[in-house]
XYZ file of C-alpha atoms in Angstrom:
512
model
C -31.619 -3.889 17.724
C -32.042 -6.876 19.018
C -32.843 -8.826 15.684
C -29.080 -7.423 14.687
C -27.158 -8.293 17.205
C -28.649 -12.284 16.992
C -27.663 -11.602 13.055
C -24.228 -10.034 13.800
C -23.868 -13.453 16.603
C -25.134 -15.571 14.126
C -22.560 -14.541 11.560
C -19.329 -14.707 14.257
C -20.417 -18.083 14.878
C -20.069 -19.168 10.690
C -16.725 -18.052 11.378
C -16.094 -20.319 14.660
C -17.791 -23.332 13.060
C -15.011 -23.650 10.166
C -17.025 -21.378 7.205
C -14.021 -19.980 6.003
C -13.779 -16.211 4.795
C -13.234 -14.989 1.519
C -10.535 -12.009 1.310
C -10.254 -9.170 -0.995
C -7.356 -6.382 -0.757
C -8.054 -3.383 -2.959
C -5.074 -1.953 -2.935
C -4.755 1.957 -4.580
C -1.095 3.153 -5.949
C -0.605 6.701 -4.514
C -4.164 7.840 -3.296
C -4.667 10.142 -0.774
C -6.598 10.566 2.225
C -8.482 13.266 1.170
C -9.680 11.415 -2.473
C -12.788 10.253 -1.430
C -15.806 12.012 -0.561
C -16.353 9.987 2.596
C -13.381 11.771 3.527
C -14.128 15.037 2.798
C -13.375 15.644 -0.958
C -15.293 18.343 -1.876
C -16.294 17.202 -5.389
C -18.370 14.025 -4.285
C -17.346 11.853 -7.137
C -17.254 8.535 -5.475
C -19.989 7.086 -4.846
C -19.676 3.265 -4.398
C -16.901 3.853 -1.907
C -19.045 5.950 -0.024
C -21.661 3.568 -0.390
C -18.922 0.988 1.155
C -17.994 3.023 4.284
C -22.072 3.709 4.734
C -22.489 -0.115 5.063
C -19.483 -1.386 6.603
C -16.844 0.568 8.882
C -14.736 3.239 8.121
C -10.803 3.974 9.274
C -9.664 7.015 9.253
C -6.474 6.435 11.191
C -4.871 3.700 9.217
C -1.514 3.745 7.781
C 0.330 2.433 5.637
C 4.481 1.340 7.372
C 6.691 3.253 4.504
C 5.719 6.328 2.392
C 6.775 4.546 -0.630
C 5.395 1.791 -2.884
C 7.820 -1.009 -2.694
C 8.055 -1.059 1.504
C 4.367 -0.811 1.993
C 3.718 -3.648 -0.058
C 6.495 -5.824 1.426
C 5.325 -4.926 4.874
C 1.437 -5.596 3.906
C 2.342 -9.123 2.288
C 4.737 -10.125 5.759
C 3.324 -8.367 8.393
C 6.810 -6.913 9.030
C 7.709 -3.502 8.855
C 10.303 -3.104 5.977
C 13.167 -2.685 8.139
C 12.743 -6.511 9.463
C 12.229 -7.865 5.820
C 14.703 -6.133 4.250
C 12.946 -3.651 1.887
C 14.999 -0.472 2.880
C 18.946 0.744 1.561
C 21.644 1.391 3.617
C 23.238 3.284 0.582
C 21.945 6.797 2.136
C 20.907 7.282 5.607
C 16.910 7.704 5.932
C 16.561 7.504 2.073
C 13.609 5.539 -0.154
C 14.006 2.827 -2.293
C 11.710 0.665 -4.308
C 12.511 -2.259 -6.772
C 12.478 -0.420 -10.248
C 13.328 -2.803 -13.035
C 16.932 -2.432 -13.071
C 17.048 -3.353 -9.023
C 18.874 -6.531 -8.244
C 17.043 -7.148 -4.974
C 13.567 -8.511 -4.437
C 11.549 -10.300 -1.409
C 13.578 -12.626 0.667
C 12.876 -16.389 0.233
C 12.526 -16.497 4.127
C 9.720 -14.339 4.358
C 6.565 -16.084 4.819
C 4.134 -14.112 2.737
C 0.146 -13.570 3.454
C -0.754 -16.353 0.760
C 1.590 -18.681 1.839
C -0.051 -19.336 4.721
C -3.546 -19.071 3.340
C -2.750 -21.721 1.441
C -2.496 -23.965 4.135
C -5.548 -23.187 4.595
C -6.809 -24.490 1.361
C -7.422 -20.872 0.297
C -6.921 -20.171 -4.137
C -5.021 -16.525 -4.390
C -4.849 -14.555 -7.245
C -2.983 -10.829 -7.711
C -4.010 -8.541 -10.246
C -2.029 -5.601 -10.989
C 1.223 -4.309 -9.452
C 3.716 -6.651 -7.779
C 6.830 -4.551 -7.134
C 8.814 -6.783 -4.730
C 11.249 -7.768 -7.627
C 11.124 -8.701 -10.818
C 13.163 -11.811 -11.108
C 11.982 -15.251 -11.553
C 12.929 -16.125 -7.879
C 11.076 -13.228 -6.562
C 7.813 -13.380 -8.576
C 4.206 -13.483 -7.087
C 4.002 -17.485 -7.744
C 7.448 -18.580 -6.049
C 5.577 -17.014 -2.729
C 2.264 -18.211 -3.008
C 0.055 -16.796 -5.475
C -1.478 -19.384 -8.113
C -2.508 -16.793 -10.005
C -1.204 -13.390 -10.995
C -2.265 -10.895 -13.799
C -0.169 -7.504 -13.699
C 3.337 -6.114 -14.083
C 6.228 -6.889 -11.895
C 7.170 -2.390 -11.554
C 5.878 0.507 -12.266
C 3.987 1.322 -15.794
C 6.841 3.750 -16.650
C 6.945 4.383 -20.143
C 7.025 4.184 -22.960
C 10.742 2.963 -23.715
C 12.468 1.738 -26.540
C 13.393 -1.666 -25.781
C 17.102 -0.517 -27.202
C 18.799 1.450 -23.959
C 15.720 0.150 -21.834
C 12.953 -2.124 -22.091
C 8.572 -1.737 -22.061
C 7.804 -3.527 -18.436
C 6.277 -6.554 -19.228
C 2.543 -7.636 -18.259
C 2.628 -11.187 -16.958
C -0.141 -14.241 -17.244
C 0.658 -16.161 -13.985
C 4.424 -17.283 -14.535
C 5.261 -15.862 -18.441
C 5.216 -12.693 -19.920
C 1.584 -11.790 -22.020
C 2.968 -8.891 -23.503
C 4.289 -5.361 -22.984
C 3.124 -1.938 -21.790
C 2.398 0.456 -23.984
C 3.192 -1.837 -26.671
C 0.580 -4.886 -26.377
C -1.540 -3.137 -23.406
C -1.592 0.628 -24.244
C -1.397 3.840 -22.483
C -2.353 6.615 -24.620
C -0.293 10.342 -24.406
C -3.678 11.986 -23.361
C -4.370 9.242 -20.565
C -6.344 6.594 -21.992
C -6.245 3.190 -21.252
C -8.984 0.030 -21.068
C -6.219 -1.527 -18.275
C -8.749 -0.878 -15.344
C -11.223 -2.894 -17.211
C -8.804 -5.391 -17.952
C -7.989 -5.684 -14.279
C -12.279 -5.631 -13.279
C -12.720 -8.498 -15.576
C -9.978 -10.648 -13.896
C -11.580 -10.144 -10.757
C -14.569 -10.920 -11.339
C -13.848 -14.092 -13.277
C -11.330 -15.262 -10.661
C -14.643 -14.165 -7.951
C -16.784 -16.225 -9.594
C -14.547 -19.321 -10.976
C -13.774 -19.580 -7.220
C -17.249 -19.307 -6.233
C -18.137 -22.181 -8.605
C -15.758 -24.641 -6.985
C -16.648 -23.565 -3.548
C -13.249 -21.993 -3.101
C -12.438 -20.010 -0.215
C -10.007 -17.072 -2.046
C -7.968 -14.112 -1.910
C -8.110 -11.463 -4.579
C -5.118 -8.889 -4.007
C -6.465 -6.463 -6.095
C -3.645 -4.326 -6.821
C -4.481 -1.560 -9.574
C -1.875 1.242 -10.453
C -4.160 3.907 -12.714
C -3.791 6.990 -9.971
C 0.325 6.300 -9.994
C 1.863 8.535 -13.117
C 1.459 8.437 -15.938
C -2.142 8.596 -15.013
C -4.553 6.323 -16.888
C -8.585 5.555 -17.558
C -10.962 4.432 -20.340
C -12.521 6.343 -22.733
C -15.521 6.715 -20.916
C -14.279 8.440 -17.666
C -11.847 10.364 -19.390
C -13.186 14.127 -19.314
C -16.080 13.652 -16.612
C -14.166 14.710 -13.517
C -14.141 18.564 -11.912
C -10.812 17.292 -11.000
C -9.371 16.921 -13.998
C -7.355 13.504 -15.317
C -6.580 12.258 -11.577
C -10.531 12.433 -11.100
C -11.376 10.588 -13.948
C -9.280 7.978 -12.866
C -10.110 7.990 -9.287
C -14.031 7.679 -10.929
C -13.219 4.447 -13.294
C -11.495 2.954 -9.635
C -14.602 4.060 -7.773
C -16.674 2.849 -10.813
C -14.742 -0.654 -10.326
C -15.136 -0.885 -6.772
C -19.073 -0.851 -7.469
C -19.025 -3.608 -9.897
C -16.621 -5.695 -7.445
C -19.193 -5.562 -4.774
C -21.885 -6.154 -7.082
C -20.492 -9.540 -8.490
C -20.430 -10.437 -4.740
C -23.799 -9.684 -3.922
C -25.249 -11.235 -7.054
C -23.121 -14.274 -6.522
C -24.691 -14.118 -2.751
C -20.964 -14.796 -1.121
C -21.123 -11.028 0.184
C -21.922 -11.985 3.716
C -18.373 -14.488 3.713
C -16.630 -11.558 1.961
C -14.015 -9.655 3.790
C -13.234 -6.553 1.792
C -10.577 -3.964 2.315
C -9.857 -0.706 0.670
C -6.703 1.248 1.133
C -3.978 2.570 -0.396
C 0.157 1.668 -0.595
C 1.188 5.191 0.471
C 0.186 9.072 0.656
C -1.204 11.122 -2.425
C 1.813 11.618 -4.752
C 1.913 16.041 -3.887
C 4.966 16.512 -5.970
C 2.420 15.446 -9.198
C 0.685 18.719 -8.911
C -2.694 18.415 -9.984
C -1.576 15.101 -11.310
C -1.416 13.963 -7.776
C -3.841 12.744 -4.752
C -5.272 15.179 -1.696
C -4.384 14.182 1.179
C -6.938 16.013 3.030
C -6.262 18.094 6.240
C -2.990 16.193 6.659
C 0.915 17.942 5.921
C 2.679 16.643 2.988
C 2.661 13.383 1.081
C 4.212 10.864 -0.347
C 8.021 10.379 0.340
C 7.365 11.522 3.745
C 6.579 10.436 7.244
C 4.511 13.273 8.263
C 1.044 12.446 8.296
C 0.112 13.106 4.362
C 2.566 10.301 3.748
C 1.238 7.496 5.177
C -2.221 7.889 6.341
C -4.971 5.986 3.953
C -8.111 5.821 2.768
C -9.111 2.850 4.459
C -12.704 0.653 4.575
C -13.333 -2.495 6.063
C -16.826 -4.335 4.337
C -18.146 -7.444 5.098
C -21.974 -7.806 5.409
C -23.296 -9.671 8.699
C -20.462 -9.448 10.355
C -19.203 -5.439 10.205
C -22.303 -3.431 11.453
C -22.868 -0.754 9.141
C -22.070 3.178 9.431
C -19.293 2.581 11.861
C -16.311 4.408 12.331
C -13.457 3.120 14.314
C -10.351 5.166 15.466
C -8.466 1.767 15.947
C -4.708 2.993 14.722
C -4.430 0.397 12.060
C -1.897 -0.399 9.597
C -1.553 -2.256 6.529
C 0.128 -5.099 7.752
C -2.375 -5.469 10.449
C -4.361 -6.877 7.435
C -1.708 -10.105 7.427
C -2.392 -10.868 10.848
C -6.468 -10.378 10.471
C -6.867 -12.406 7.203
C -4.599 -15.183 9.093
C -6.976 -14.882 12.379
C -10.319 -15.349 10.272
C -8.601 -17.638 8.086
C -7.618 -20.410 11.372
C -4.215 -19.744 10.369
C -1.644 -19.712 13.101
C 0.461 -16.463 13.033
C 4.584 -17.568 12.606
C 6.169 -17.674 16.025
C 9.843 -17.917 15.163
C 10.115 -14.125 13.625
C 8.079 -10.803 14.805
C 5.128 -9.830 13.392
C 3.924 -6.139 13.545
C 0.722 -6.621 12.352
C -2.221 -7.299 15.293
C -5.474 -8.524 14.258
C -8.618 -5.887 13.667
C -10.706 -8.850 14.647
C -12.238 -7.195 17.476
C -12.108 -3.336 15.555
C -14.113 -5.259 13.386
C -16.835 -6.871 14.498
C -17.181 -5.400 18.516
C -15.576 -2.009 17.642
C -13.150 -1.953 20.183
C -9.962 -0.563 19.847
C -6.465 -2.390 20.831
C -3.564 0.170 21.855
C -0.421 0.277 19.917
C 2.253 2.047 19.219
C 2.796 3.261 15.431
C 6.226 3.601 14.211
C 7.050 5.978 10.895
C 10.455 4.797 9.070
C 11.802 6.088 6.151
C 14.975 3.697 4.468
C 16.583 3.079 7.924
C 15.600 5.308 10.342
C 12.979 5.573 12.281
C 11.377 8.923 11.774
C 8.365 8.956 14.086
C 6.094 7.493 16.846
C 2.226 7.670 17.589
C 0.934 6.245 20.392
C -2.738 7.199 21.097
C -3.349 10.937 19.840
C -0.027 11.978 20.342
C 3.259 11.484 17.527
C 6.600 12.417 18.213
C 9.381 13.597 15.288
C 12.962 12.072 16.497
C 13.607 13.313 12.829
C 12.422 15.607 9.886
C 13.157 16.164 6.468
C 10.625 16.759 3.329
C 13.976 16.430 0.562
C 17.005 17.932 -0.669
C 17.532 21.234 -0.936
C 19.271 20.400 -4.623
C 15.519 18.438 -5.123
C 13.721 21.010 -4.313
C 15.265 23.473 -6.656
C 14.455 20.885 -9.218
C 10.928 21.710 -8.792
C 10.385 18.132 -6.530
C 8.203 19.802 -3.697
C 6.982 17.088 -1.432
C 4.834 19.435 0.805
C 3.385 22.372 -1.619
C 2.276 25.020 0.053
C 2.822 23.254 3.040
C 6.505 24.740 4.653
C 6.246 24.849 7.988
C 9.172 26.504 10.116
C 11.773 23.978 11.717
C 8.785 20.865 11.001
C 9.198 20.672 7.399
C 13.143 20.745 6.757
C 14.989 20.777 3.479
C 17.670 19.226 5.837
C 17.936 15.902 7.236
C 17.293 17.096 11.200
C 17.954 15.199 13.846
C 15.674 16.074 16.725
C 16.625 12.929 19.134
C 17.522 15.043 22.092
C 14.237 16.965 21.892
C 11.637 15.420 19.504
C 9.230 17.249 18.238
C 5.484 16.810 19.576
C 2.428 16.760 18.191
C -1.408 15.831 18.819
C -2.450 15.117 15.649
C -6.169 14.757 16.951
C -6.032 18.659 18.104
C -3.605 19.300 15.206
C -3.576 16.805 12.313
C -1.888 19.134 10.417
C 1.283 18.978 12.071
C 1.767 22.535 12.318
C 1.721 23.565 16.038
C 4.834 21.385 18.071
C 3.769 21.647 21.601
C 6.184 23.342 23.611
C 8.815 21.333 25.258
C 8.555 23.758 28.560
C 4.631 22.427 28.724
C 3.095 20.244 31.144
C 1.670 17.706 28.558
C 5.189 17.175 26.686
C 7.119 16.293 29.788
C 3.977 13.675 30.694
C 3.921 12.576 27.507
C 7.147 12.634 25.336
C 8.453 9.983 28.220
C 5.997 7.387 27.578
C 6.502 7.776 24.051
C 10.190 7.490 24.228
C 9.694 4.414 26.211
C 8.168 2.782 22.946
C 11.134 3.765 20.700
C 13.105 1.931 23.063
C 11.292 -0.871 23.480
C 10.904 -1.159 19.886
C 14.836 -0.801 19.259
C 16.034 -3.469 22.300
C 13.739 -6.163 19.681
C 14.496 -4.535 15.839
C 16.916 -6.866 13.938
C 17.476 -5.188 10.827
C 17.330 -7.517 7.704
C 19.796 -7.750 5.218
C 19.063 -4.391 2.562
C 17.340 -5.720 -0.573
C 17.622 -2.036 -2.654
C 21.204 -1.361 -2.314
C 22.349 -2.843 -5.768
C 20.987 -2.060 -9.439
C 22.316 -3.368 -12.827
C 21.030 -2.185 -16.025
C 21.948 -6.381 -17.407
C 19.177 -7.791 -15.429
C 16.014 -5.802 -16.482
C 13.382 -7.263 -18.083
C 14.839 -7.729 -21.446
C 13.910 -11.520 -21.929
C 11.080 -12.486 -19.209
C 9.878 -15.932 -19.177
C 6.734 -16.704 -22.643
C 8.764 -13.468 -24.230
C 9.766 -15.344 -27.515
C 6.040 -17.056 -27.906
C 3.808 -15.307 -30.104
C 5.266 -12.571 -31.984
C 8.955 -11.920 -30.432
C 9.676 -9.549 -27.869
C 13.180 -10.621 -26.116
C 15.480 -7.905 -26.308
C 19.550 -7.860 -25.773
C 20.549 -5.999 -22.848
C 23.888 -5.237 -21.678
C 26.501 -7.820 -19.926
C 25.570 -7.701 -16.080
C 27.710 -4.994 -13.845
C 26.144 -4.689 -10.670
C 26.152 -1.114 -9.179
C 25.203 0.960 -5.861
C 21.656 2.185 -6.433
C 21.574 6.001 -6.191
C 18.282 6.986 -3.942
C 18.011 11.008 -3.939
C 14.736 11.086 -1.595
């Protein structure tokens, strides 16, 4: 014991003396909670993330600050929930919205993204896979500090026919290297070599970086468990859980190798690694969705199944290993975190609602904070400590639901899980989601504990509202004339710009 705790001193002191951290963000698209066997998943099938959480520490109260992909991104990259950097609508009250390809919105120039200030720091980032914080030039990964970026600006929705709308194009840092499902395929059955694609440019940008003695940051931001569902041959078939195992397999597969090239390399002891995911396990997809373990609903929703992730911290030497730590986290507690290790100072004229998981992290304490769920421009939900109170509820339309668009399967709980927007203000719901993570059992607003504890937790909404600017809404407008028909390095190579219609901006219909 003794012998570790000089090792784990030794290590904090690299980090006082100016050795800078490396950073690496593995980001999942729609996995749930409840994918990984660490977590419960009864199946077992991944082993190098379990491996992970055995040696370094293990969240399982993170979050993510939207249920949908778009938002939690923006609000991982700032540090600022998405009401503050303007990744919400005001077209529909509490409604989603995300930055498909025919949005007209993207990430403010006045954000100061995570890699903008690691650059300062004379850090090298590179993103592979999804961006989805707009797809025009002035909103791409490299006009907000990446130097690198492999992956598509939206979803891999397809395929299209480049006539009424066009294959989402797969960029090489600032042009276009070719289209979905026509230069990087994605077979009808599922298969795909993309997650290989994306391993390879990790671990050449791990060890190009290693060669120059680069301190980095790899956002490693693959998309295979969003539909349409995607893996390589060899996966495909070798799940109990059908397609959306096989993929979650190839990821867990990935995860191995990524670790490996950092061991081999011997830079896994100035490694910071983080695995999570952008929102709750998509429950609408069936069985072509995520579990989200013991938790009610998913994605689309604040309850807990929408925005509580699978979430490990790793970093040899510094992160004891087989920890746990109940620290309520959040995803853009990882801006704040990278920035502390990293000697950055945090921005001062703006607020940040990320906190730094230095201490979580390497003295496993645990920093109290209050938690707030929004969904488009409301705010939904509070947690503070074990308790979470619902100012509103609603799952999704009735109209959606009779569509077959069931966001909590199985699930319907009684005046919690409403096919109506409900406003519950005057006497928010309350739940202890350590007793009850399941959201099923509202304490009783006659009891004891509600009137000691709804109070204080009021007390945070209002704090939290006295401070909230709102940011101008970046996902109110679409038009069909500025998707990507004709992305920057499409008419090298064989020819792929396509016409598109004259521009006639619109008011973006969100139905969830």
């Amino acid at each position: 014991m003794v012998l570790v705790s000089a090792i784990i001193i030794a290590a904090q002191l690299c980090i006082v003396n100016g050795n800078k951290p490396n950073f690496i963000l593995m980001l999942m698209d729609d996995m749930g909670w409840g994918d990984l066997g660490v977590f419960g998943e009864p199946n077992k099938e991944t082993p190098y993330l379990d491996q992970m959480a055995a040696e370094g520490m293990l969240f399982p109260d993170f979050y993510s600050a939207n249920p949908l992909c778009s938002p939690s991104r923006a609000a991982l990259l700032t540090g600022r929930l998405p009401i503050r950097n303007g990744f919400y609508t005001t077209n529909g009250h509490a409604r989603n919205a995300y930055t498909p390809q025919d949005i007209v919105g993207g990430i403010p120039e006045e954000e100061i993204l995570l890699p903008e200030l690691l650059q300062k720091a004379g850090y090298q980032s590179k993103l592979v896979g999804k961006w989805h914080l707009g797809h025009q030039e002035q909103y791409l990964p490299l006009k907000h500090g990446f130097d690198e970026w492999f992956g598509a600006p939206n979803c891999h929705f397809g395929p299209y026919d480049n006539v009424h709308t066009p294959n989402i194009p797969v960029y090489r840092n600032a042009e276009m290297a070719g289209r979905y499902y026509q230069d990087f395929k994605i077979e009808k059955n599922g298969e795909s070599n993309l997650t290989q694609v994306y391993i390879q440019e990790a671990e050449e940008f791990i060890t190009r970086m290693h060669n120059k003695s680069k301190p980095f940051f790899l956002y490693w931001a693959v998309d295979a468990t969003h539909e349409p569902l995607y893996a390589s041959k060899p996966f495909l078939g070798t799940s109990k859980r059908g397609l959306y195992g096989d993929v979650v397999r190839e990821l867990d597969s990935a995860v191995g190798k990524i670790l490996t090239t950092l061991k081999n390399l011997k830079i896994a002891n100035n490694t910071l690694v983080f695995f999570s995911s952008d929102n709750g396990g998509a429950t609408y997809a069936k069985e072509h969705g995520g579990s989200n373990g013991p938790f009610l609903c998913g994605k689309e929703t604040t309850f807990e199944g929408g925005m509580r992730e699978p979430t490990i911290a790793w970093w040899p030497g510094h992160i004891r290993s087989g920890q746990v730590s109940n620290q309520v986290g959040s995803l853009m507690d990882l801006y704040t975190t990278f920035i502390d290790f990293a000697g950055v100072s945090i921005p001062t004229d703006r607020v940040i609602d990320g906190i730094s998981l230095r201490t979580s992290l390497l003295n496993h304490t645990e920093v109290p904070r209050p938690l707030f769920y929004y969904r488009g421009n409301q705010i939904m939900a509070v947690r503070m400590g074990n308790y979470k109170a619902h100012l509103w509820t609603w799952t999704n339309s009735i109209e959606e639901f009779n569509k077959g668009v069931n966001f909590c399967p199985g699930q319907e709980i009684f005046g919690v899980t409403t096919q109506n927007q409900t406003d519950h203000t005057p006497q928010p719901l309350l739940f202890h989601i350590g007793r009850d993570p399941g959201e099923k059992y509202p304490i009783s607003a006659k009891s004891p504990e509600y009137k000691k504890e709804m109070p204080l937790l009021m007390k945070e909404i209002q704090d939290h509202m006295v401070k909230l600017v709102p940011a101008t809404p970046q996902l109110n407008m679409c038009d069909e004339g500025i998707m990507n028909w004709a992305p920057a390095g499409c008419n090298k190579g064989q020819n792929k710009c396509y016409k598109g219609p004259p521009s006639k901006p619109y008011k973006c219909t969100w139905p969830h």
